Amino acid sequence: MKLIKTTLLVTMMSSLLCAETPKNSVLESVVNDGTQATQTLLQTLQSHMQEHMKKGGVMDALDFCSTQAYALTDEVNSKLPNGISAKRITLKTRNLANEPQTDESKVLKDLESKKELSPYVVEKVDAHTYKFYKPLVIDKPLCLKCHGEISTDKNLQSAINEKYPNDKAINYKMGDLRGAVVVTIKK
Ligand code: HEC
């Protein structure tokens, strides 16, 4: 179980950040933009998923996730301010489109290796580009329905296997790091 240390404001990954550390005011606005975009994306995905859960249970929610989660992410992006985009990444993909880039998988591996989970990580990519990472944890029993031991529900298991023959996103436990939201911000 990873603990979230809320007092730690930012993890500077010296190996990933360019030599110069972003000025405080820039860092602050990266964190604000990143936090807002993360909330918009997660709230949009989760509220739609919950609606489907209520309406038609886990099979309906699965159908929503597999047919609309990716398109809905695009839709959220079209409404974010210019120069800001958000996506979900993981080291254990269900949808291969959510595979991390090389720098992103380094951040995920680093997050996984630590005892205490940083609330977020900021990476400076180049002179004008930053990436804000918000770790995503399996923090609700609901997540386990589709990312835990799915073999307990044969219908669900076969629907997931059919849609995602290369699915790696199972057998998680409460508190496991599932991945992250990455917000790319151009300043
Ligand atoms: C009803 C089933 C279902 C539930 C419940 C569910 N997920 Fe997923 N999840 C999926 C599916 C299906 C995908 C693939 C979506 C796609 O194809 O774009 C997915 C994708 C993801 C991804 C993107 C990475 C990847 O592997 O493609 C993350 C991160 C994620 N889920 C986290 C969570 C978290 C955290 C919870 C709990 C709040 C949760 N999920 C609950 C079905 C579910």
Short mmCIF file of C-alpha atoms and ligand atoms in Angstrom, two decimals:
data_model
loop_
_atom_site.label_atom_id
_atom_site.label_comp_id
_atom_site.label_asym_id
_atom_site.label_seq_id
_atom_site.Cartn_x
_atom_site.Cartn_y
_atom_site.Cartn_z
CA MET A 1 0.00 0.00 0.00
CA LYS A 2 1.47 3.31 -1.03
CA LEU A 3 1.00 6.26 1.25
CA ILE A 4 0.23 9.64 -0.18
CA LYS A 5 2.32 12.31 1.45
CA THR A 6 0.19 15.39 1.07
CA THR A 7 2.70 17.77 2.57
CA LEU A 8 5.26 17.15 -0.13
CA LEU A 9 4.45 19.69 -2.80
CA VAL A 10 6.58 18.67 -5.69
CA THR A 11 9.03 15.97 -6.54
CA MET A 12 11.85 17.28 -8.62
CA MET A 13 13.30 14.43 -10.57
CA SER A 14 16.82 15.59 -11.11
CA SER A 15 17.54 12.92 -13.69
CA LEU A 16 14.54 13.99 -15.71
CA LEU A 17 14.48 17.70 -15.25
CA CYS A 18 16.77 19.81 -17.35
CA ALA A 19 19.67 21.36 -15.51
CA GLU A 20 17.81 24.54 -14.74
CA THR A 21 14.94 24.27 -12.28
CA PRO A 22 11.78 26.06 -13.40
CA LYS A 23 11.28 29.43 -11.72
CA ASN A 24 8.80 29.28 -8.86
CA SER A 25 6.10 31.31 -10.57
CA VAL A 26 6.27 29.11 -13.68
CA LEU A 27 6.20 26.00 -11.52
CA GLU A 28 3.17 27.30 -9.66
CA SER A 29 1.23 27.92 -12.85
CA VAL A 30 2.26 24.50 -14.25
CA VAL A 31 0.92 22.89 -11.07
CA ASN A 32 -2.32 24.92 -11.26
CA ASP A 33 -2.90 24.13 -14.93
CA GLY A 34 -1.99 20.49 -14.40
CA THR A 35 -4.26 20.10 -11.39
CA GLN A 36 -7.21 21.69 -13.17
CA ALA A 37 -6.83 19.66 -16.35
CA THR A 38 -6.46 16.44 -14.30
CA GLN A 39 -9.63 17.18 -12.37
CA THR A 40 -11.59 17.97 -15.53
CA LEU A 41 -10.49 14.72 -17.19
CA LEU A 42 -11.06 12.48 -14.17
CA GLN A 43 -14.39 14.05 -13.21
CA THR A 44 -15.68 13.72 -16.77
CA LEU A 45 -14.64 10.06 -17.06
CA GLN A 46 -15.82 9.10 -13.58
CA SER A 47 -19.20 10.83 -13.71
CA HIS A 48 -20.03 9.16 -17.03
CA MET A 49 -18.85 5.79 -15.73
CA GLN A 50 -20.97 6.11 -12.59
CA GLU A 51 -24.04 6.98 -14.67
CA HIS A 52 -23.56 3.79 -16.70
CA MET A 53 -22.93 1.79 -13.54
CA LYS A 54 -26.26 2.98 -12.12
CA LYS A 55 -28.12 2.47 -15.37
CA GLY A 56 -26.87 -0.93 -16.44
CA GLY A 57 -24.32 -2.20 -13.92
CA VAL A 58 -20.75 -3.21 -14.54
CA MET A 59 -21.32 -4.55 -18.08
CA ASP A 60 -22.81 -1.22 -19.17
CA ALA A 61 -19.94 0.66 -17.50
CA LEU A 62 -17.44 -1.60 -19.30
CA ASP A 63 -19.14 -0.89 -22.59
CA PHE A 64 -18.89 2.83 -21.86
CA CYS A 65 -15.17 2.59 -20.94
CA SER A 66 -14.27 0.57 -24.00
CA THR A 67 -16.24 2.56 -26.54
CA GLN A 68 -16.16 6.09 -25.17
CA ALA A 69 -13.37 6.69 -22.62
CA TYR A 70 -10.79 7.43 -25.29
CA ALA A 71 -13.10 9.63 -27.38
CA LEU A 72 -14.23 11.46 -24.25
CA THR A 73 -10.57 12.17 -23.43
CA ASP A 74 -10.25 13.80 -26.86
CA GLU A 75 -13.38 15.81 -26.20
CA VAL A 76 -12.04 17.04 -22.84
CA ASN A 77 -8.80 18.02 -24.60
CA SER A 78 -10.65 20.09 -27.17
CA LYS A 79 -12.08 22.16 -24.31
CA LEU A 80 -8.83 22.66 -22.36
CA PRO A 81 -7.03 26.00 -22.76
CA ASN A 82 -4.61 26.31 -25.72
CA GLY A 83 -1.28 24.59 -25.16
CA ILE A 84 -2.63 22.16 -22.55
CA SER A 85 -3.45 18.49 -23.17
CA ALA A 86 -4.20 15.61 -20.83
CA LYS A 87 -4.17 11.81 -21.13
CA ARG A 88 -3.94 8.68 -18.99
CA ILE A 89 -0.89 6.41 -19.00
CA THR A 90 0.05 3.15 -17.31
CA LEU A 91 2.78 0.51 -17.30
CA LYS A 92 0.10 -2.21 -17.48
CA THR A 93 -2.12 -1.22 -20.38
CA ARG A 94 -5.62 -2.25 -21.19
CA ASN A 95 -5.85 0.08 -24.21
CA LEU A 96 -2.46 0.17 -25.98
CA ALA A 97 -3.17 3.80 -26.90
CA ASN A 98 -2.46 4.61 -23.24
CA GLU A 99 1.13 3.36 -23.38
CA PRO A 100 3.60 5.86 -21.95
CA GLN A 101 6.40 7.50 -23.93
CA THR A 102 9.96 6.75 -22.80
CA ASP A 103 10.22 9.74 -20.44
CA GLU A 104 6.74 9.02 -19.09
CA SER A 105 7.47 5.39 -18.29
CA LYS A 106 10.60 6.50 -16.41
CA VAL A 107 8.43 8.72 -14.21
CA LEU A 108 5.94 5.88 -13.62
CA LYS A 109 8.74 3.47 -12.67
CA ASP A 110 10.22 6.03 -10.34
CA LEU A 111 6.82 6.61 -8.69
CA GLU A 112 6.38 2.86 -8.28
CA SER A 113 9.79 2.39 -6.69
CA LYS A 114 9.14 4.90 -3.92
CA LYS A 115 7.62 4.01 -0.56
CA GLU A 116 5.63 7.21 -0.38
CA LEU A 117 3.72 8.38 -3.39
CA SER A 118 4.29 11.99 -4.44
CA PRO A 119 1.06 13.93 -4.92
CA TYR A 120 2.46 15.00 -8.29
CA VAL A 121 5.63 15.24 -10.37
CA VAL A 122 6.67 18.04 -12.71
CA GLU A 123 9.06 17.34 -15.57
CA LYS A 124 10.60 20.06 -17.72
CA VAL A 125 10.67 18.69 -21.25
CA ASP A 126 12.19 21.67 -23.08
CA ALA A 127 12.45 25.44 -22.75
CA HIS A 128 8.68 25.89 -23.07
CA THR A 129 7.16 22.51 -22.31
CA TYR A 130 6.37 20.87 -19.00
CA LYS A 131 4.68 17.61 -18.06
CA PHE A 132 2.58 17.44 -14.91
CA TYR A 133 1.97 13.91 -13.60
CA LYS A 134 -0.83 13.04 -11.20
CA PRO A 135 -0.46 9.48 -9.88
CA LEU A 136 -3.61 7.35 -10.26
CA VAL A 137 -4.17 4.87 -7.48
CA ILE A 138 -6.68 2.05 -7.20
CA ASP A 139 -8.53 3.83 -4.42
CA LYS A 140 -12.11 2.57 -4.75
CA PRO A 141 -13.51 -0.95 -4.60
CA LEU A 142 -15.25 -0.02 -7.88
CA CYS A 143 -11.88 0.01 -9.69
CA LEU A 144 -11.29 -3.60 -8.64
CA LYS A 145 -14.39 -4.79 -10.46
CA CYS A 146 -12.60 -4.27 -13.77
CA HIS A 147 -8.95 -4.11 -12.68
CA GLY A 148 -8.83 -6.61 -9.80
CA GLU A 149 -9.37 -10.37 -9.89
CA ILE A 150 -11.82 -10.26 -12.76
CA SER A 151 -12.01 -14.07 -12.96
CA THR A 152 -14.65 -13.94 -10.19
CA ASP A 153 -17.13 -12.60 -12.76
CA LYS A 154 -16.98 -14.84 -15.82
CA ASN A 155 -19.24 -12.65 -18.00
CA LEU A 156 -17.15 -9.60 -17.31
CA GLN A 157 -13.90 -11.50 -17.76
CA SER A 158 -14.88 -12.81 -21.17
CA ALA A 159 -16.16 -9.38 -22.29
CA ILE A 160 -12.84 -7.79 -21.24
CA ASN A 161 -10.79 -10.53 -22.91
CA GLU A 162 -12.79 -10.17 -26.10
CA LYS A 163 -12.33 -6.39 -26.28
CA TYR A 164 -8.72 -6.41 -25.03
CA PRO A 165 -6.92 -9.65 -25.93
CA ASN A 166 -3.62 -8.20 -24.63
CA ASP A 167 -5.06 -6.78 -21.41
CA LYS A 168 -2.48 -6.30 -18.65
CA ALA A 169 -4.63 -4.13 -16.38
CA ILE A 170 -5.85 -6.80 -13.94
CA ASN A 171 -5.01 -8.26 -10.53
CA TYR A 172 -4.55 -4.86 -8.92
CA LYS A 173 -5.20 -4.48 -5.19
CA MET A 174 -6.48 -1.49 -3.21
CA GLY A 175 -3.72 1.11 -2.91
CA ASP A 176 -1.76 -0.04 -5.98
CA LEU A 177 -0.45 2.55 -8.40
CA ARG A 178 -2.50 2.13 -11.58
CA GLY A 179 -0.79 4.81 -13.66
CA ALA A 180 -1.02 8.57 -13.99
CA VAL A 181 -2.72 11.43 -15.71
CA VAL A 182 -0.12 13.36 -17.72
CA VAL A 183 -0.82 16.96 -18.57
CA THR A 184 1.49 18.49 -21.18
CA ILE A 185 1.71 22.25 -20.76
CA LYS A 186 3.34 24.69 -23.16
CA LYS A 187 4.34 27.99 -21.58
C1 HEC B 1 -16.54 -1.03 -15.71
C2 HEC B 1 -15.15 -1.42 -15.80
C3 HEC B 1 -14.10 -0.45 -15.29
C4 HEC B 1 -14.04 0.15 -14.06
C5 HEC B 1 -15.06 0.04 -12.92
C6 HEC B 1 -12.82 0.91 -14.04
N1 HEC B 1 -12.15 0.78 -15.23
FE1 HEC B 1 -10.35 1.59 -15.71
N2 HEC B 1 -10.57 0.91 -17.62
C7 HEC B 1 -11.59 0.11 -18.08
C8 HEC B 1 -11.45 -0.06 -19.52
C9 HEC B 1 -12.38 -0.85 -20.41
C10 HEC B 1 -10.32 0.68 -19.91
C11 HEC B 1 -9.78 0.88 -21.32
C12 HEC B 1 -10.42 2.15 -21.90
C13 HEC B 1 -10.09 2.42 -23.33
O1 HEC B 1 -10.13 1.49 -24.15
O2 HEC B 1 -9.79 3.60 -23.65
C14 HEC B 1 -9.79 1.27 -18.68
C15 HEC B 1 -8.66 2.06 -18.66
C16 HEC B 1 -8.14 2.63 -17.51
C17 HEC B 1 -6.94 3.44 -17.50
C18 HEC B 1 -6.09 3.83 -18.71
C19 HEC B 1 -4.92 2.93 -18.89
C20 HEC B 1 -5.16 1.66 -19.67
O3 HEC B 1 -4.83 0.60 -19.13
O4 HEC B 1 -5.70 1.72 -20.81
C21 HEC B 1 -6.75 3.80 -16.20
C22 HEC B 1 -5.58 4.65 -15.67
C23 HEC B 1 -7.82 3.24 -15.42
N3 HEC B 1 -8.66 2.52 -16.25
C24 HEC B 1 -7.99 3.43 -14.06
C25 HEC B 1 -9.15 3.08 -13.37
C26 HEC B 1 -9.42 3.47 -11.99
C27 HEC B 1 -8.45 4.23 -11.09
C28 HEC B 1 -10.66 2.99 -11.68
C29 HEC B 1 -11.45 3.24 -10.42
C30 HEC B 1 -11.83 4.64 -10.17
C31 HEC B 1 -11.17 2.32 -12.88
N4 HEC B 1 -10.22 2.38 -13.86
C32 HEC B 1 -12.39 1.66 -12.96
C33 HEC B 1 -12.59 -0.44 -17.31
C34 HEC B 1 -12.90 -0.04 -16.02
#
